[in-house]
Amino acid sequence: MKAVCAALAILFAWGSPSFDSGLPALAQDREDEAAKKAQRIDRAVGWLGDDDAEVREMGRKELLQIGADAVPALEKKIAEKGAAELVRILRHLDRHPRMADTWIDEKEIKDIEADEQFRREAEKLPKDAAEKFAYVKYQEALAHFRRKNYQRSFDMANALMALESRSAHVEAFKRLRRQSENMITQTSLIEAKVLQPKVWYLDDEPVELAVRMKNLYKSTITMTWDKGTEKEAGGGLVVLEVEIAMAEINGNSSSDQRHQELRFESEVPIAPGAQWERKVLVDTSTAITDSKQIRILKVGGWAQPMKIAADAIGITRRIQFEPATVKILPKRYARFLENPWESFEKAMGEGSMDQIYICIHLLDEKDHDRAAAMLIQKLAAAKTPEGKTYAHNLLRALTGQALGTDARRWEVWLQNRDAEKDKKKK
């Protein structure tokens, strides 16, 4: 509390413009510039009070971008409501905004299809009847999402947020609603994607991707952004969000995040079925570089046009870009790209554990099971605890499973996978 009071004291010590003293005569362009900035500030301050975390994050980013010019409006808001969130923004105007968690891969959505399964899962929870009901309906909404019935999953998540606002799962409801809305936009209005020409790049090789928006609507869509001023950049803007991850053979992992901006024209019309596309060179620099490890980049992004117009109707909608995933391979392992399976077999015979680990990441999915069989044999033949641990870590990197150092458990797991494949073929 003392810290907040101190922040408020500093802010009010700065003072705000006196509206009684009158404004000096300004040229018309200066007045227009000030009016536009005032509108931006008012809009961003309004977003901070929205129920949607994504919209609140947009408001924070907008105010951070505007900088000190936003202080008077924030001071006024503080005087009216004493909003602690606004104090936090004021204290951090010179800091970098955090990256928003905005896209959910479909594989992250649990695939539960039958009502009976929902009820069985709910019965395991030591919660009251209302909480169990919320859990059951949430799982049902997830199933609709998996079946690509995005409008239904959005409606259910929205209803759960309204009816069960105190549920332990309320953040999950919000997350599902946000992603359902993203997918409604992606499948009915604008399909937005980050595209890559290939998956693998070598160290120091430029990573050039494409940002594409495709019109799925029946008529022309026109997106407009603020044109900006001489002092402040405007025009179209896509904020690229880059997540960089690196995993080691022992299971340890590290990650870094950054963002970069792609600027373009302030008005983008797209005819029905047509698409708009721009190339972008991704900044792959990071604090977690390691000359021996693979780096995995997930590149997504978002855009917030001032207006999206179609059929003489204007709407405001955040456009979320489906991310692309690219992988950066150390140059010393470039030869493994020529024939990943042969490289894996050779590494298994005479290579190091690090080489085997690198080759595992290069394998096609169709080769995973036979690679797992070879690694299980290696685990069974290992004589020392260290050798067994290495073999287990390699199996975990290949399969995503952690079944320990007992080779028999891995053999049963692989047999069950083979049986499942046979069932699917039938």
GROMACS .gro file of C-alpha atoms in nm:
model
  426
    1MET     CA    1   0.000   0.000   0.000
    2LYS     CA    2   0.286   0.235   0.083
    3ALA     CA    3   0.437   0.171  -0.261
    4VAL     CA    4   0.109   0.258  -0.434
    5CYS     CA    5   0.067   0.576  -0.228
    6ALA     CA    6   0.422   0.678  -0.310
    7ALA     CA    7   0.356   0.621  -0.681
    8LEU     CA    8   0.041   0.832  -0.663
    9ALA     CA    9   0.225   1.110  -0.478
   10ILE     CA   10   0.493   1.121  -0.749
   11LEU     CA   11   0.233   1.122  -1.025
   12PHE     CA   12   0.028   1.405  -0.876
   13ALA     CA   13   0.349   1.598  -0.809
   14TRP     CA   14   0.402   1.604  -1.185
   15GLY     CA   15   0.078   1.795  -1.220
   16SER     CA   16  -0.174   1.782  -1.501
   17PRO     CA   17  -0.266   2.045  -1.757
   18SER     CA   18  -0.484   2.328  -1.623
   19PHE     CA   19  -0.809   2.344  -1.816
   20ASP     CA   20  -0.895   2.685  -1.659
   21SER     CA   21  -0.595   2.864  -1.806
   22GLY     CA   22  -0.710   2.808  -2.164
   23LEU     CA   23  -0.528   2.650  -2.458
   24PRO     CA   24  -0.303   2.849  -2.686
   25ALA     CA   25  -0.400   2.888  -3.047
   26LEU     CA   26  -0.276   2.592  -3.247
   27ALA     CA   27  -0.273   2.508  -3.612
   28GLN     CA   28  -0.549   2.280  -3.735
   29ASP     CA   29  -0.311   1.989  -3.791
   30ARG     CA   30  -0.184   2.012  -3.434
   31GLU     CA   31  -0.542   2.007  -3.307
   32ASP     CA   32  -0.621   1.702  -3.517
   33GLU     CA   33  -0.310   1.527  -3.389
   34ALA     CA   34  -0.399   1.600  -3.027
   35ALA     CA   35  -0.759   1.486  -3.080
   36LYS     CA   36  -0.648   1.157  -3.234
   37LYS     CA   37  -0.408   1.091  -2.948
   38ALA     CA   38  -0.678   1.174  -2.694
   39GLN     CA   39  -0.910   0.925  -2.863
   40ARG     CA   40  -0.639   0.658  -2.851
   41ILE     CA   41  -0.580   0.722  -2.481
   42ASP     CA   42  -0.951   0.717  -2.393
   43ARG     CA   43  -1.001   0.397  -2.587
   44ALA     CA   44  -0.701   0.227  -2.422
   45VAL     CA   45  -0.809   0.335  -2.073
   46GLY     CA   46  -1.154   0.193  -2.147
   47TRP     CA   47  -1.003  -0.140  -2.253
   48LEU     CA   48  -0.838  -0.175  -1.910
   49GLY     CA   49  -1.181  -0.225  -1.755
   50ASP     CA   50  -1.291  -0.498  -1.997
   51ASP     CA   51  -1.375  -0.848  -1.867
   52ASP     CA   52  -1.158  -1.009  -2.136
   53ALA     CA   53  -0.791  -1.045  -2.039
   54GLU     CA   54  -0.688  -1.008  -2.405
   55VAL     CA   55  -0.861  -0.671  -2.435
   56ARG     CA   56  -0.705  -0.553  -2.106
   57GLU     CA   57  -0.363  -0.655  -2.239
   58MET     CA   58  -0.428  -0.452  -2.555
   59GLY     CA   59  -0.506  -0.149  -2.338
   60ARG     CA   60  -0.184  -0.191  -2.142
   61LYS     CA   61   0.025  -0.221  -2.458
   62GLU     CA   62  -0.140   0.082  -2.616
   63LEU     CA   63  -0.074   0.301  -2.309
   64LEU     CA   64   0.284   0.181  -2.282
   65GLN     CA   65   0.335   0.270  -2.649
   66ILE     CA   66   0.185   0.619  -2.607
   67GLY     CA   67   0.415   0.687  -2.313
   68ALA     CA   68   0.414   0.991  -2.086
   69ASP     CA   69   0.139   1.167  -2.287
   70ALA     CA   70  -0.105   0.919  -2.132
   71VAL     CA   71  -0.024   1.031  -1.776
   72PRO     CA   72  -0.288   1.310  -1.745
   73ALA     CA   73  -0.569   1.078  -1.854
   74LEU     CA   74  -0.452   0.810  -1.614
   75GLU     CA   75  -0.427   1.059  -1.329
   76LYS     CA   76  -0.785   1.164  -1.400
   77LYS     CA   77  -0.898   0.802  -1.397
   78ILE     CA   78  -0.716   0.739  -1.070
   79ALA     CA   79  -0.887   1.040  -0.915
   80GLU     CA   80  -1.225   0.903  -1.026
   81LYS     CA   81  -1.186   0.538  -0.932
   82GLY     CA   82  -0.852   0.486  -0.757
   83ALA     CA   83  -0.774   0.203  -0.999
   84ALA     CA   84  -0.468   0.005  -0.888
   85GLU     CA   85  -0.421  -0.136  -1.239
   86LEU     CA   86  -0.368   0.216  -1.375
   87VAL     CA   87  -0.108   0.284  -1.107
   88ARG     CA   88   0.081  -0.023  -1.223
   89ILE     CA   89   0.075   0.101  -1.583
   90LEU     CA   90   0.203   0.444  -1.477
   91ARG     CA   91   0.491   0.291  -1.283
   92HIS     CA   92   0.595   0.080  -1.583
   93LEU     CA   93   0.554   0.317  -1.877
   94ASP     CA   94   0.921   0.275  -1.966
   95ARG     CA   95   0.914  -0.104  -1.954
   96HIS     CA   96   0.857  -0.359  -2.225
   97PRO     CA   97   0.504  -0.508  -2.231
   98ARG     CA   98   0.482  -0.877  -2.159
   99MET     CA   99   0.379  -1.112  -2.435
  100ALA     CA  100   0.016  -1.216  -2.438
  101ASP     CA  101  -0.083  -1.581  -2.420
  102THR     CA  102  -0.314  -1.583  -2.718
  103TRP     CA  103  -0.312  -1.904  -2.920
  104ILE     CA  104  -0.395  -2.257  -2.810
  105ASP     CA  105  -0.285  -2.550  -3.022
  106GLU     CA  106  -0.570  -2.794  -3.079
  107LYS     CA  107  -0.360  -3.075  -2.930
  108GLU     CA  108  -0.373  -2.888  -2.600
  109ILE     CA  109  -0.752  -2.924  -2.589
  110LYS     CA  110  -0.841  -3.249  -2.413
  111ASP     CA  111  -1.042  -3.474  -2.644
  112ILE     CA  112  -1.342  -3.599  -2.443
  113GLU     CA  113  -1.649  -3.689  -2.648
  114ALA     CA  114  -1.918  -3.864  -2.439
  115ASP     CA  115  -2.135  -3.719  -2.162
  116GLU     CA  116  -2.067  -4.034  -1.957
  117GLN     CA  117  -1.696  -3.952  -1.960
  118PHE     CA  118  -1.769  -3.597  -1.845
  119ARG     CA  119  -1.966  -3.730  -1.549
  120ARG     CA  120  -1.702  -3.985  -1.452
  121GLU     CA  121  -1.434  -3.717  -1.454
  122ALA     CA  122  -1.654  -3.486  -1.249
  123GLU     CA  123  -1.726  -3.753  -0.987
  124LYS     CA  124  -1.355  -3.766  -0.906
  125LEU     CA  125  -1.359  -3.404  -0.794
  126PRO     CA  126  -1.420  -3.338  -0.422
  127LYS     CA  127  -1.632  -3.031  -0.499
  128ASP     CA  128  -1.991  -2.920  -0.457
  129ALA     CA  129  -2.265  -2.985  -0.712
  130ALA     CA  130  -2.230  -2.645  -0.883
  131GLU     CA  131  -1.856  -2.691  -0.935
  132LYS     CA  132  -1.908  -3.039  -1.075
  133PHE     CA  133  -2.173  -2.907  -1.313
  134ALA     CA  134  -1.933  -2.636  -1.431
  135TYR     CA  135  -1.658  -2.892  -1.485
  136VAL     CA  136  -1.887  -3.122  -1.684
  137LYS     CA  137  -2.008  -2.840  -1.907
  138TYR     CA  138  -1.654  -2.713  -1.958
  139GLN     CA  139  -1.545  -3.056  -2.081
  140GLU     CA  140  -1.848  -3.062  -2.310
  141ALA     CA  141  -1.746  -2.722  -2.450
  142LEU     CA  142  -1.395  -2.859  -2.511
  143ALA     CA  143  -1.542  -3.149  -2.705
  144HIS     CA  144  -1.735  -2.905  -2.927
  145PHE     CA  145  -1.408  -2.718  -2.988
  146ARG     CA  146  -1.237  -3.044  -3.088
  147ARG     CA  147  -1.518  -3.112  -3.334
  148LYS     CA  148  -1.461  -2.762  -3.478
  149ASN     CA  149  -1.801  -2.641  -3.360
  150TYR     CA  150  -1.644  -2.314  -3.250
  151GLN     CA  151  -1.963  -2.111  -3.217
  152ARG     CA  152  -2.108  -2.367  -2.977
  153SER     CA  153  -1.790  -2.382  -2.767
  154PHE     CA  154  -1.782  -2.000  -2.757
  155ASP     CA  155  -2.146  -1.980  -2.643
  156MET     CA  156  -2.092  -2.242  -2.372
  157ALA     CA  157  -1.772  -2.081  -2.243
  158ASN     CA  158  -1.945  -1.744  -2.238
  159ALA     CA  159  -2.239  -1.886  -2.043
  160LEU     CA  160  -2.008  -2.055  -1.793
  161MET     CA  161  -1.828  -1.727  -1.731
  162ALA     CA  162  -2.160  -1.556  -1.659
  163LEU     CA  163  -2.314  -1.832  -1.446
  164GLU     CA  164  -2.004  -1.962  -1.267
  165SER     CA  165  -1.789  -1.652  -1.229
  166ARG     CA  166  -1.643  -1.783  -0.901
  167SER     CA  167  -1.557  -2.128  -1.032
  168ALA     CA  168  -1.204  -2.260  -0.987
  169HIS     CA  169  -1.202  -2.307  -1.365
  170VAL     CA  170  -1.298  -1.950  -1.459
  171GLU     CA  171  -0.959  -1.876  -1.619
  172ALA     CA  172  -0.997  -2.189  -1.831
  173PHE     CA  173  -1.344  -2.068  -1.938
  174LYS     CA  174  -1.193  -1.735  -2.049
  175ARG     CA  175  -0.911  -1.908  -2.235
  176LEU     CA  176  -1.152  -2.134  -2.423
  177ARG     CA  177  -1.382  -1.842  -2.511
  178ARG     CA  178  -1.085  -1.643  -2.643
  179GLN     CA  179  -0.962  -1.927  -2.862
  180SER     CA  180  -1.313  -2.011  -2.984
  181GLU     CA  181  -1.355  -1.649  -3.093
  182ASN     CA  182  -1.016  -1.666  -3.266
  183MET     CA  183  -1.124  -1.974  -3.459
  184ILE     CA  184  -1.463  -1.824  -3.553
  185THR     CA  185  -1.273  -1.535  -3.712
  186GLN     CA  186  -1.024  -1.776  -3.873
  187THR     CA  187  -1.294  -1.993  -4.032
  188SER     CA  188  -1.561  -1.740  -4.133
  189LEU     CA  189  -1.403  -1.396  -4.183
  190ILE     CA  190  -1.023  -1.370  -4.211
  191GLU     CA  191  -0.787  -1.666  -4.213
  192ALA     CA  192  -0.463  -1.529  -4.065
  193LYS     CA  193  -0.144  -1.736  -4.062
  194VAL     CA  194   0.231  -1.711  -4.029
  195LEU     CA  195   0.379  -1.931  -4.303
  196GLN     CA  196   0.721  -2.088  -4.335
  197PRO     CA  197   0.882  -2.219  -4.656
  198LYS     CA  198   1.059  -2.497  -4.462
  199VAL     CA  199   1.097  -2.631  -4.108
  200TRP     CA  200   1.474  -2.659  -4.063
  201TYR     CA  201   1.727  -2.375  -4.077
  202LEU     CA  202   2.097  -2.370  -3.995
  203ASP     CA  203   2.262  -2.134  -3.747
  204ASP     CA  204   2.318  -1.788  -3.900
  205GLU     CA  205   2.079  -1.868  -4.188
  206PRO     CA  206   1.815  -1.593  -4.232
  207VAL     CA  207   1.468  -1.705  -4.123
  208GLU     CA  208   1.225  -1.535  -4.362
  209LEU     CA  209   0.857  -1.609  -4.302
  210ALA     CA  210   0.535  -1.477  -4.454
  211VAL     CA  211   0.238  -1.315  -4.280
  212ARG     CA  212  -0.085  -1.384  -4.467
  213MET     CA  213  -0.449  -1.277  -4.431
  214LYS     CA  214  -0.708  -1.444  -4.656
  215ASN     CA  215  -1.064  -1.317  -4.704
  216LEU     CA  216  -1.316  -1.596  -4.636
  217TYR     CA  217  -1.617  -1.364  -4.648
  218LYS     CA  218  -1.859  -1.327  -4.940
  219SER     CA  219  -1.761  -0.966  -5.019
  220THR     CA  220  -1.458  -0.738  -5.001
  221ILE     CA  221  -1.315  -0.674  -4.655
  222THR     CA  222  -1.127  -0.350  -4.586
  223MET     CA  223  -0.911  -0.315  -4.276
  224THR     CA  224  -0.799   0.031  -4.166
  225TRP     CA  225  -0.545   0.152  -3.913
  226ASP     CA  226  -0.457   0.497  -3.777
  227LYS     CA  227  -0.244   0.682  -4.036
  228GLY     CA  228  -0.017   0.824  -3.767
  229THR     CA  229   0.158   1.160  -3.755
  230GLU     CA  230   0.502   1.307  -3.820
  231LYS     CA  231   0.601   1.233  -3.461
  232GLU     CA  232   0.429   0.900  -3.418
  233ALA     CA  233   0.434   0.601  -3.650
  234GLY     CA  234   0.101   0.481  -3.779
  235GLY     CA  235  -0.031   0.258  -4.052
  236GLY     CA  236  -0.096  -0.114  -4.051
  237LEU     CA  237   0.071  -0.313  -3.777
  238VAL     CA  238   0.117  -0.682  -3.704
  239VAL     CA  239   0.292  -0.762  -3.376
  240LEU     CA  240   0.492  -1.083  -3.415
  241GLU     CA  241   0.538  -1.285  -3.097
  242VAL     CA  242   0.843  -1.511  -3.102
  243GLU     CA  243   0.887  -1.789  -2.846
  244ILE     CA  244   1.228  -1.955  -2.849
  245ALA     CA  245   1.275  -2.286  -2.666
  246MET     CA  246   1.572  -2.517  -2.621
  247ALA     CA  247   1.562  -2.862  -2.457
  248GLU     CA  248   1.858  -3.070  -2.341
  249ILE     CA  249   1.898  -3.446  -2.336
  250ASN     CA  250   1.856  -3.459  -1.957
  251GLY     CA  251   1.511  -3.302  -1.982
  252ASN     CA  252   1.613  -2.952  -1.877
  253SER     CA  253   1.472  -2.675  -2.092
  254SER     CA  254   1.502  -2.299  -2.126
  255SER     CA  255   1.300  -2.043  -2.318
  256ASP     CA  256   1.299  -1.681  -2.423
  257GLN     CA  257   1.035  -1.449  -2.567
  258ARG     CA  258   1.051  -1.139  -2.781
  259HIS     CA  259   0.832  -0.941  -3.014
  260GLN     CA  260   0.888  -0.744  -3.332
  261GLU     CA  261   0.666  -0.523  -3.545
  262LEU     CA  262   0.572  -0.547  -3.911
  263ARG     CA  263   0.452  -0.213  -4.053
  264PHE     CA  264   0.258  -0.165  -4.377
  265GLU     CA  265  -0.007   0.055  -4.544
  266SER     CA  266  -0.289   0.198  -4.331
  267GLU     CA  267  -0.568   0.052  -4.549
  268VAL     CA  268  -0.579  -0.309  -4.665
  269PRO     CA  269  -0.869  -0.415  -4.893
  270ILE     CA  270  -0.898  -0.788  -4.969
  271ALA     CA  271  -1.140  -0.923  -5.230
  272PRO     CA  272  -1.342  -1.242  -5.164
  273GLY     CA  273  -1.112  -1.545  -5.182
  274ALA     CA  274  -0.805  -1.323  -5.225
  275GLN     CA  275  -0.521  -1.280  -4.979
  276TRP     CA  276  -0.276  -1.019  -4.852
  277GLU     CA  277   0.079  -1.127  -4.776
  278ARG     CA  278   0.404  -0.971  -4.654
  279LYS     CA  279   0.750  -1.120  -4.598
  280VAL     CA  280   0.923  -1.070  -4.265
  281LEU     CA  281   1.277  -1.150  -4.150
  282VAL     CA  282   1.252  -1.295  -3.799
  283ASP     CA  283   1.496  -1.184  -3.532
  284THR     CA  284   1.630  -1.516  -3.396
  285SER     CA  285   1.878  -1.368  -3.150
  286THR     CA  286   1.826  -1.487  -2.794
  287ALA     CA  287   1.997  -1.513  -2.458
  288ILE     CA  288   1.976  -1.894  -2.457
  289THR     CA  289   2.210  -1.973  -2.747
  290ASP     CA  290   2.404  -2.300  -2.735
  291SER     CA  291   2.618  -2.413  -3.026
  292LYS     CA  292   2.531  -2.779  -2.958
  293GLN     CA  293   2.153  -2.758  -2.915
  294ILE     CA  294   1.851  -2.725  -3.143
  295ARG     CA  295   1.641  -2.412  -3.097
  296ILE     CA  296   1.268  -2.424  -3.169
  297LEU     CA  297   1.093  -2.100  -3.268
  298LYS     CA  298   0.717  -2.059  -3.249
  299VAL     CA  299   0.623  -1.743  -3.438
  300GLY     CA  300   0.268  -1.613  -3.401
  301GLY     CA  301   0.121  -1.266  -3.394
  302TRP     CA  302  -0.180  -1.040  -3.379
  303ALA     CA  303  -0.325  -0.728  -3.539
  304GLN     CA  304  -0.585  -0.481  -3.410
  305PRO     CA  305  -0.730  -0.274  -3.697
  306MET     CA  306  -0.930   0.034  -3.600
  307LYS     CA  307  -1.209  -0.101  -3.822
  308ILE     CA  308  -1.290  -0.402  -4.037
  309ALA     CA  309  -1.550  -0.302  -4.297
  310ALA     CA  310  -1.762  -0.538  -4.509
  311ASP     CA  311  -2.102  -0.478  -4.672
  312ALA     CA  312  -2.106  -0.121  -4.534
  313ILE     CA  313  -2.081  -0.259  -4.179
  314GLY     CA  314  -1.779  -0.184  -3.960
  315ILE     CA  315  -1.665  -0.406  -3.674
  316THR     CA  316  -1.369  -0.410  -3.437
  317ARG     CA  317  -1.200  -0.746  -3.411
  318ARG     CA  318  -0.859  -0.860  -3.295
  319ILE     CA  319  -0.699  -1.077  -3.563
  320GLN     CA  320  -0.492  -1.364  -3.425
  321PHE     CA  321  -0.235  -1.532  -3.652
  322GLU     CA  322  -0.193  -1.908  -3.645
  323PRO     CA  323   0.174  -1.958  -3.554
  324ALA     CA  324   0.447  -2.126  -3.755
  325THR     CA  325   0.713  -2.346  -3.596
  326VAL     CA  326   1.068  -2.349  -3.728
  327LYS     CA  327   1.377  -2.525  -3.594
  328ILE     CA  328   1.737  -2.405  -3.599
  329LEU     CA  329   2.007  -2.670  -3.627
  330PRO     CA  330   2.372  -2.612  -3.526
  331LYS     CA  331   2.596  -2.607  -3.835
  332ARG     CA  332   2.808  -2.893  -3.705
  333TYR     CA  333   2.509  -3.126  -3.760
  334ALA     CA  334   2.413  -3.000  -4.108
  335ARG     CA  335   2.512  -3.333  -4.267
  336PHE     CA  336   2.236  -3.511  -4.070
  337LEU     CA  337   1.969  -3.329  -4.274
  338GLU     CA  338   2.064  -3.515  -4.594
  339ASN     CA  339   1.931  -3.849  -4.466
  340PRO     CA  340   1.801  -3.835  -4.107
  341TRP     CA  341   1.729  -4.208  -4.076
  342GLU     CA  342   2.072  -4.316  -4.199
  343SER     CA  343   2.229  -4.057  -3.971
  344PHE     CA  344   2.030  -4.196  -3.676
  345GLU     CA  345   2.136  -4.554  -3.750
  346LYS     CA  346   2.500  -4.449  -3.780
  347ALA     CA  347   2.485  -4.249  -3.457
  348MET     CA  348   2.329  -4.547  -3.276
  349GLY     CA  349   2.622  -4.761  -3.386
  350GLU     CA  350   2.920  -4.535  -3.334
  351GLY     CA  351   2.801  -4.185  -3.245
  352SER     CA  352   2.769  -3.997  -2.918
  353MET     CA  353   2.453  -3.956  -2.712
  354ASP     CA  354   2.435  -3.593  -2.824
  355GLN     CA  355   2.442  -3.699  -3.189
  356ILE     CA  356   2.164  -3.953  -3.131
  357TYR     CA  357   1.961  -3.686  -2.954
  358ILE     CA  358   1.998  -3.445  -3.247
  359CYS     CA  359   1.904  -3.715  -3.501
  360ILE     CA  360   1.589  -3.799  -3.302
  361HIS     CA  361   1.457  -3.448  -3.366
  362LEU     CA  362   1.523  -3.480  -3.740
  363LEU     CA  363   1.335  -3.808  -3.789
  364ASP     CA  364   1.008  -3.824  -3.980
  365GLU     CA  365   0.712  -3.933  -3.771
  366LYS     CA  366   0.681  -4.255  -3.973
  367ASP     CA  367   1.025  -4.359  -3.843
  368HIS     CA  368   0.952  -4.298  -3.474
  369ASP     CA  369   0.836  -4.648  -3.383
  370ARG     CA  370   1.130  -4.832  -3.536
  371ALA     CA  371   1.365  -4.579  -3.375
  372ALA     CA  372   1.191  -4.646  -3.042
  373ALA     CA  373   1.246  -5.020  -3.088
  374MET     CA  374   1.621  -4.963  -3.137
  375LEU     CA  375   1.641  -4.739  -2.830
  376ILE     CA  376   1.452  -4.995  -2.619
  377GLN     CA  377   1.714  -5.253  -2.720
  378LYS     CA  378   1.983  -5.006  -2.618
  379LEU     CA  379   1.811  -4.959  -2.280
  380ALA     CA  380   1.787  -5.335  -2.225
  381ALA     CA  381   2.156  -5.380  -2.309
  382ALA     CA  382   2.277  -5.097  -2.082
  383LYS     CA  383   2.480  -5.229  -1.787
  384THR     CA  384   2.525  -4.915  -1.579
  385PRO     CA  385   2.271  -4.678  -1.420
  386GLU     CA  386   2.421  -4.395  -1.625
  387GLY     CA  387   2.374  -4.587  -1.950
  388LYS     CA  388   2.013  -4.673  -1.862
  389THR     CA  389   1.941  -4.308  -1.776
  390TYR     CA  390   2.081  -4.190  -2.110
  391ALA     CA  391   1.871  -4.445  -2.300
  392HIS     CA  392   1.559  -4.344  -2.105
  393ASN     CA  393   1.621  -3.975  -2.177
  394LEU     CA  394   1.654  -4.049  -2.549
  395LEU     CA  395   1.327  -4.246  -2.546
  396ARG     CA  396   1.155  -3.962  -2.365
  397ALA     CA  397   1.280  -3.712  -2.624
  398LEU     CA  398   1.151  -3.933  -2.905
  399THR     CA  399   0.813  -4.039  -2.764
  400GLY     CA  400   0.721  -3.779  -2.502
  401GLN     CA  401   0.673  -4.066  -2.254
  402ALA     CA  402   0.855  -4.109  -1.921
  403LEU     CA  403   0.831  -4.480  -1.835
  404GLY     CA  404   1.155  -4.518  -1.641
  405THR     CA  405   1.454  -4.742  -1.703
  406ASP     CA  406   1.270  -5.077  -1.712
  407ALA     CA  407   1.296  -5.194  -2.074
  408ARG     CA  408   0.996  -5.429  -2.030
  409ARG     CA  409   0.761  -5.136  -1.964
  410TRP     CA  410   0.876  -4.971  -2.286
  411GLU     CA  411   0.828  -5.296  -2.479
  412VAL     CA  412   0.467  -5.322  -2.356
  413TRP     CA  413   0.407  -4.958  -2.449
  414LEU     CA  414   0.537  -5.015  -2.803
  415GLN     CA  415   0.328  -5.332  -2.844
  416ASN     CA  416   0.016  -5.140  -2.741
  417ARG     CA  417   0.095  -4.872  -2.999
  418ASP     CA  418   0.123  -5.137  -3.269
  419ALA     CA  419  -0.212  -5.284  -3.162
  420GLU     CA  420  -0.378  -4.941  -3.179
  421LYS     CA  421  -0.242  -4.887  -3.531
  422ASP     CA  422  -0.382  -5.223  -3.643
  423LYS     CA  423  -0.726  -5.129  -3.508
  424LYS     CA  424  -0.724  -4.801  -3.699
  425LYS     CA  425  -0.633  -4.980  -4.022
  426LYS     CA  426  -0.934  -5.209  -3.982
   0.00000   0.00000   0.00000
